[in-house]
PDB file of C-alpha atoms in Angstrom:
ATOM      1  CA  MET Q 890     -41.477  -5.567  19.262  1.00 76.00           C
ATOM      2  CA  ASN Q 891     -44.208  -8.088  18.602  1.00 84.00           C
ATOM      3  CA  LEU Q 892     -43.703 -11.726  17.548  1.00 88.00           C
ATOM      4  CA  ASP Q 893     -44.105 -11.044  13.831  1.00 88.00           C
ATOM      5  CA  ASP Q 894     -41.383  -8.352  13.892  1.00 89.00           C
ATOM      6  CA  LYS Q 895     -39.003 -10.702  15.716  1.00 88.00           C
ATOM      7  CA  LYS Q 896     -39.672 -13.520  13.178  1.00 90.00           C
ATOM      8  CA  GLN Q 897     -39.018 -11.102  10.284  1.00 90.00           C
ATOM      9  CA  ILE Q 898     -35.765  -9.954  11.851  1.00 89.00           C
ATOM     10  CA  VAL Q 899     -34.651 -13.591  12.460  1.00 89.00           C
ATOM     11  CA  THR Q 900     -35.516 -14.540   8.868  1.00 90.00           C
ATOM     12  CA  GLU Q 901     -33.715 -11.566   7.334  1.00 90.00           C
ATOM     13  CA  LEU Q 902     -30.605 -12.098   9.449  1.00 89.00           C
ATOM     14  CA  ALA Q 903     -30.592 -15.824   8.704  1.00 89.00           C
ATOM     15  CA  ALA Q 904     -30.772 -15.170   4.986  1.00 90.00           C
ATOM     16  CA  ILE Q 905     -27.956 -12.680   5.142  1.00 89.00           C
ATOM     17  CA  ALA Q 906     -25.842 -15.035   7.203  1.00 87.00           C
ATOM     18  CA  ALA Q 907     -26.427 -17.872   4.872  1.00 87.00           C
ATOM     19  CA  SER Q 908     -24.993 -15.946   1.957  1.00 87.00           C
ATOM     20  CA  ALA Q 909     -22.303 -13.937   3.804  1.00 88.00           C
ATOM     21  CA  HIS Q 910     -18.571 -14.736   3.493  1.00 87.00           C
ATOM     22  CA  SER Q 911     -17.463 -13.504   6.905  1.00 89.00           C
ATOM     23  CA  ALA Q 912     -18.872 -11.809   9.972  1.00 90.00           C
ATOM     24  CA  VAL Q 913     -17.468  -9.468  12.654  1.00 91.00           C
ATOM     25  CA  GLY Q 914     -19.069  -8.784  16.029  1.00 91.00           C
ATOM     26  CA  ALA Q 915     -18.122  -5.596  17.788  1.00 91.00           C
ATOM     27  CA  GLU Q 916     -19.185  -3.849  20.948  1.00 90.00           C
ATOM     28  CA  TYR Q 917     -20.532  -0.400  20.165  1.00 89.00           C
ATOM     29  CA  ARG Q 918     -21.057   0.871  23.676  1.00 88.00           C
ATOM     30  CA  GLY Q 919     -20.155   4.576  23.857  1.00 87.00           C
ATOM     31  CA  LEU Q 920     -20.567   5.445  20.246  1.00 88.00           C
ATOM     32  CA  SER Q 921     -22.773   8.488  19.515  1.00 89.00           C
ATOM     33  CA  VAL Q 922     -25.662   8.513  17.130  1.00 92.00           C
ATOM     34  CA  ALA Q 923     -23.601  10.502  14.589  1.00 91.00           C
ATOM     35  CA  GLN Q 924     -20.764   7.961  14.800  1.00 91.00           C
ATOM     36  CA  MET Q 925     -23.215   5.015  14.299  1.00 91.00           C
ATOM     37  CA  THR Q 926     -24.821   6.811  11.345  1.00 92.00           C
ATOM     38  CA  GLU Q 927     -21.386   7.313   9.791  1.00 92.00           C
ATOM     39  CA  LEU Q 928     -20.554   3.597  10.316  1.00 91.00           C
ATOM     40  CA  ARG Q 929     -23.796   2.561   8.696  1.00 92.00           C
ATOM     41  CA  LYS Q 930     -23.173   4.914   5.776  1.00 93.00           C
ATOM     42  CA  GLN Q 931     -19.694   3.465   5.175  1.00 91.00           C
ATOM     43  CA  ALA Q 932     -21.173  -0.084   5.408  1.00 90.00           C
ATOM     44  CA  ARG Q 933     -23.733   0.686   2.699  1.00 90.00           C
ATOM     45  CA  GLU Q 934     -20.992   2.035   0.478  1.00 90.00           C
ATOM     46  CA  GLN Q 935     -18.869  -1.139   0.930  1.00 87.00           C
ATOM     47  CA  ASP Q 936     -21.725  -3.664   0.601  1.00 86.00           C
ATOM     48  CA  VAL Q 937     -21.499  -4.720   4.237  1.00 90.00           C
ATOM     49  CA  TYR Q 938     -24.747  -5.727   6.059  1.00 91.00           C
ATOM     50  CA  LEU Q 939     -24.598  -4.052   9.443  1.00 91.00           C
ATOM     51  CA  ARG Q 940     -27.180  -4.634  12.145  1.00 89.00           C
ATOM     52  CA  VAL Q 941     -27.766  -4.226  15.841  1.00 90.00           C
ATOM     53  CA  VAL Q 942     -29.853  -7.193  16.878  1.00 88.00           C
ATOM     54  CA  LYS Q 943     -30.887  -8.540  20.192  1.00 90.00           C
ATOM     55  CA  ASN Q 944     -28.614 -11.380  21.115  1.00 88.00           C
ATOM     56  CA  ASN Q 945     -31.420 -13.997  21.485  1.00 89.00           C
ATOM     57  CA  LEU Q 946     -32.665 -13.223  18.001  1.00 90.00           C
ATOM     58  CA  ALA Q 947     -29.169 -13.265  16.643  1.00 88.00           C
ATOM     59  CA  LYS Q 948     -28.603 -16.710  18.184  1.00 89.00           C
ATOM     60  CA  ARG Q 949     -31.738 -18.004  16.522  1.00 89.00           C
ATOM     61  CA  ALA Q 950     -30.846 -16.487  13.162  1.00 89.00           C
ATOM     62  CA  LEU Q 951     -27.248 -17.808  13.143  1.00 88.00           C
ATOM     63  CA  ALA Q 952     -28.327 -21.379  13.950  1.00 87.00           C
ATOM     64  CA  GLY Q 953     -27.613 -23.673  11.012  1.00 84.00           C
ATOM     65  CA  THR Q 954     -25.260 -21.234   9.257  1.00 86.00           C
ATOM     66  CA  ASP Q 955     -21.512 -20.983   9.129  1.00 84.00           C
ATOM     67  CA  PHE Q 956     -21.653 -18.388  11.883  1.00 87.00           C
ATOM     68  CA  GLU Q 957     -23.244 -20.713  14.395  1.00 87.00           C
ATOM     69  CA  CYS Q 958     -19.905 -20.688  16.125  1.00 87.00           C
ATOM     70  CA  MET Q 959     -20.516 -17.114  17.150  1.00 87.00           C
ATOM     71  CA  GLN Q 960     -23.508 -17.992  19.432  1.00 85.00           C
ATOM     72  CA  PRO Q 961     -21.597 -18.454  22.690  1.00 86.00           C
ATOM     73  CA  GLU Q 962     -20.018 -15.037  22.315  1.00 85.00           C
ATOM     74  CA  LEU Q 963     -23.317 -13.161  21.709  1.00 87.00           C
ATOM     75  CA  HIS Q 964     -23.729 -11.132  24.915  1.00 87.00           C
ATOM     76  CA  GLY Q 965     -23.747  -7.418  25.644  1.00 86.00           C
ATOM     77  CA  PRO Q 966     -24.391  -4.680  23.152  1.00 88.00           C
ATOM     78  CA  LEU Q 967     -23.079  -5.933  19.796  1.00 89.00           C
ATOM     79  CA  ILE Q 968     -23.271  -4.765  16.202  1.00 91.00           C
ATOM     80  CA  LEU Q 969     -22.906  -7.576  13.669  1.00 92.00           C
ATOM     81  CA  ALA Q 970     -21.292  -6.879  10.242  1.00 91.00           C
ATOM     82  CA  PHE Q 971     -21.519  -9.441   7.428  1.00 92.00           C
ATOM     83  CA  SER Q 972     -19.432  -9.312   4.223  1.00 89.00           C
ATOM     84  CA  GLN Q 973     -21.649  -9.770   1.251  1.00 84.00           C
ATOM     85  CA  GLU Q 974     -19.326  -9.307  -1.682  1.00 83.00           C
ATOM     86  CA  GLU Q 975     -15.691  -9.622  -0.559  1.00 84.00           C
ATOM     87  CA  PRO Q 976     -14.659 -11.855   2.371  1.00 84.00           C
ATOM     88  CA  SER Q 977     -12.605  -9.070   3.958  1.00 86.00           C
ATOM     89  CA  SER Q 978     -14.971  -6.175   3.500  1.00 88.00           C
ATOM     90  CA  ALA Q 979     -16.672  -6.272   6.957  1.00 89.00           C
ATOM     91  CA  ALA Q 980     -13.302  -6.718   8.735  1.00 89.00           C
ATOM     92  CA  ARG Q 981     -11.829  -3.859   6.734  1.00 90.00           C
ATOM     93  CA  LEU Q 982     -14.791  -1.611   7.568  1.00 90.00           C
ATOM     94  CA  VAL Q 983     -14.691  -2.357  11.334  1.00 90.00           C
ATOM     95  CA  ARG Q 984     -10.908  -2.106  11.458  1.00 89.00           C
ATOM     96  CA  ASP Q 985     -10.824   1.326   9.703  1.00 90.00           C
ATOM     97  CA  PHE Q 986     -13.700   2.691  11.743  1.00 90.00           C
ATOM     98  CA  ALA Q 987     -12.154   1.475  14.990  1.00 88.00           C
ATOM     99  CA  LYS Q 988      -8.971   3.362  14.212  1.00 88.00           C
ATOM    100  CA  THR Q 989     -10.722   6.666  14.575  1.00 88.00           C
ATOM    101  CA  ASN Q 990     -13.317   5.555  17.172  1.00 85.00           C
ATOM    102  CA  ASP Q 991     -11.890   3.931  20.236  1.00 85.00           C
ATOM    103  CA  GLN Q 992     -15.326   3.004  21.633  1.00 87.00           C
ATOM    104  CA  LEU Q 993     -15.858   0.355  18.909  1.00 87.00           C
ATOM    105  CA  LYS Q 994     -14.264  -2.796  20.324  1.00 88.00           C
ATOM    106  CA  VAL Q 995     -14.019  -5.919  18.153  1.00 88.00           C
ATOM    107  CA  ARG Q 996     -15.039  -9.056  20.127  1.00 88.00           C
ATOM    108  CA  MET Q 997     -15.197 -11.788  17.481  1.00 89.00           C
ATOM    109  CA  VAL Q 998     -14.483 -12.615  13.847  1.00 89.00           C
ATOM    110  CA  SER Q 999     -15.852 -15.567  12.015  1.00 89.00           C
ATOM    111  CA  PHE Q1000     -14.736 -16.832   8.643  1.00 86.00           C
ATOM    112  CA  GLY Q1001     -15.340 -20.162   7.011  1.00 81.00           C
ATOM    113  CA  GLY Q1002     -17.339 -21.511   9.965  1.00 80.00           C
ATOM    114  CA  GLU Q1003     -14.500 -20.836  12.391  1.00 85.00           C
ATOM    115  CA  LEU Q1004     -14.651 -18.479  15.236  1.00 86.00           C
ATOM    116  CA  MET Q1005     -11.543 -16.264  15.614  1.00 84.00           C
ATOM    117  CA  GLY Q1006     -10.569 -13.732  18.220  1.00 81.00           C
ATOM    118  CA  ALA Q1007     -10.452 -10.020  17.857  1.00 79.00           C
ATOM    119  CA  ASN Q1008      -6.681 -10.188  17.132  1.00 80.00           C
ATOM    120  CA  ASP Q1009      -7.432 -12.004  13.866  1.00 80.00           C
ATOM    121  CA  LEU Q1010      -9.337  -9.031  12.503  1.00 80.00           C
ATOM    122  CA  GLU Q1011      -6.207  -7.504  10.947  1.00 80.00           C
ATOM    123  CA  ARG Q1012      -5.396 -10.805   9.153  1.00 80.00           C
ATOM    124  CA  LEU Q1013      -8.874 -11.099   7.666  1.00 81.00           C
ATOM    125  CA  ALA Q1014      -8.945  -7.320   6.773  1.00 81.00           C
ATOM    126  CA  SER Q1015      -5.641  -7.652   4.872  1.00 78.00           C
ATOM    127  CA  LEU Q1016      -7.015 -10.260   2.453  1.00 77.00           C
ATOM    128  CA  PRO Q1017      -6.990  -8.887  -1.118  1.00 78.00           C
ATOM    129  CA  THR Q1018     -10.214  -7.987  -2.829  1.00 78.00           C
ATOM    130  CA  ARG Q1019     -11.343 -10.048  -5.823  1.00 78.00           C
ATOM    131  CA  GLU Q1020      -9.822  -7.550  -8.291  1.00 82.00           C
ATOM    132  CA  GLU Q1021      -6.514  -7.488  -6.402  1.00 81.00           C
ATOM    133  CA  ALA Q1022      -6.369 -11.232  -6.247  1.00 81.00           C
ATOM    134  CA  LEU Q1023      -7.126 -11.559  -9.936  1.00 85.00           C
ATOM    135  CA  SER Q1024      -4.407  -9.033 -10.826  1.00 88.00           C
ATOM    136  CA  GLN Q1025      -1.855 -10.777  -8.642  1.00 84.00           C
ATOM    137  CA  LEU Q1026      -2.812 -14.083 -10.350  1.00 88.00           C
ATOM    138  CA  MET Q1027      -2.538 -12.600 -13.844  1.00 89.00           C
ATOM    139  CA  ALA Q1028       0.909 -11.066 -12.953  1.00 86.00           C
ATOM    140  CA  THR Q1029       2.068 -14.422 -11.724  1.00 87.00           C
ATOM    141  CA  MET Q1030       0.874 -16.223 -14.809  1.00 88.00           C
ATOM    142  CA  ARG Q1031       2.304 -13.555 -17.117  1.00 86.00           C
ATOM    143  CA  ALA Q1032       5.756 -13.399 -15.510  1.00 86.00           C
ATOM    144  CA  PRO Q1033       7.253 -16.463 -17.271  1.00 86.00           C
ATOM    145  CA  LEU Q1034       5.967 -15.239 -20.652  1.00 84.00           C
ATOM    146  CA  ASP Q1035       7.451 -11.780 -20.060  1.00 85.00           C
ATOM    147  CA  LYS Q1036      10.764 -13.314 -19.093  1.00 86.00           C
ATOM    148  CA  PHE Q1037      10.735 -15.583 -22.181  1.00 83.00           C
ATOM    149  CA  ALA Q1038       9.908 -12.673 -24.443  1.00 84.00           C
ATOM    150  CA  ARG Q1039      12.861 -10.636 -22.942  1.00 84.00           C
ATOM    151  CA  THR Q1040      15.153 -13.658 -23.336  1.00 84.00           C
ATOM    152  CA  VAL Q1041      14.126 -14.177 -26.993  1.00 83.00           C
ATOM    153  CA  ASN Q1042      14.479 -10.485 -27.732  1.00 81.00           C
ATOM    154  CA  GLU Q1043      17.919 -10.419 -26.125  1.00 82.00           C
ATOM    155  CA  VAL Q1044      19.497 -12.829 -28.660  1.00 81.00           C
ATOM    156  CA  PRO Q1045      19.146 -10.459 -31.668  1.00 84.00           C
ATOM    157  CA  GLY Q1046      19.954  -7.491 -29.448  1.00 83.00           C
ATOM    158  CA  LYS Q1047      23.237  -9.055 -28.417  1.00 84.00           C
ATOM    159  CA  LEU Q1048      24.042  -9.891 -32.029  1.00 83.00           C
ATOM    160  CA  VAL Q1049      23.387  -6.310 -33.070  1.00 86.00           C
ATOM    161  CA  ARG Q1050      25.604  -4.991 -30.258  1.00 88.00           C
ATOM    162  CA  THR Q1051      28.388  -7.406 -31.116  1.00 89.00           C
ATOM    163  CA  VAL Q1052      28.277  -6.435 -34.849  1.00 90.00           C
ATOM    164  CA  ALA Q1053      28.275  -2.766 -33.821  1.00 90.00           C
ATOM    165  CA  ALA Q1054      31.287  -3.267 -31.581  1.00 90.00           C
ATOM    166  CA  ILE Q1055      33.159  -5.069 -34.385  1.00 91.00           C
ATOM    167  CA  ARG Q1056      32.287  -2.228 -36.810  1.00 91.00           C
ATOM    168  CA  ASP Q1057      33.446   0.392 -34.308  1.00 90.00           C
ATOM    169  CA  GLN Q1058      36.672  -1.541 -33.761  1.00 90.00           C
ATOM    170  CA  LYS Q1059      37.401  -1.755 -37.553  1.00 90.00           C
ATOM    171  CA  GLN Q1060      36.621   1.903 -38.020  1.00 91.00           C
ATOM    172  CA  ALA Q1061      39.028   2.801 -35.196  1.00 87.00           C
ATOM    173  CA  ALA Q1062      41.800   0.711 -36.762  1.00 80.00           C
TER     174      ALA Q1062
END
């Protein structure tokens, strides 16, 4: 790789890191080419930027971004996954892929400028997507109105049941 190629990779990775919500670093040693191709395919489908980069280039690219905290942990063969749309998409991708491929070992997770350990991957992956969060918010906002509507509807319903009970009682007598 010549100097221009390296500069291009650093620039591209820095631009992705500047706009990403979260990042996951995982050791891919032992994965076959077919498994890596499948991982890359799944990443494209989920809008996750996935890249194997030399650690020195990654350190330069992550400098000045929220993921600068990952620099001390960049050693060995790593694949970096950056969430572009949803904060949890990269973590979800790596978690799901690692379930079926034991060779993929999560080494670090970064979210909001904070470096977290591999054990925090599940916590980040379980965050709701934007649509799920909006639906939960709408359900929470709608619940008091639904309860009010049921309460208001119950008053005439109770009156009707009371009148029907009195009618039934008079007919029986």
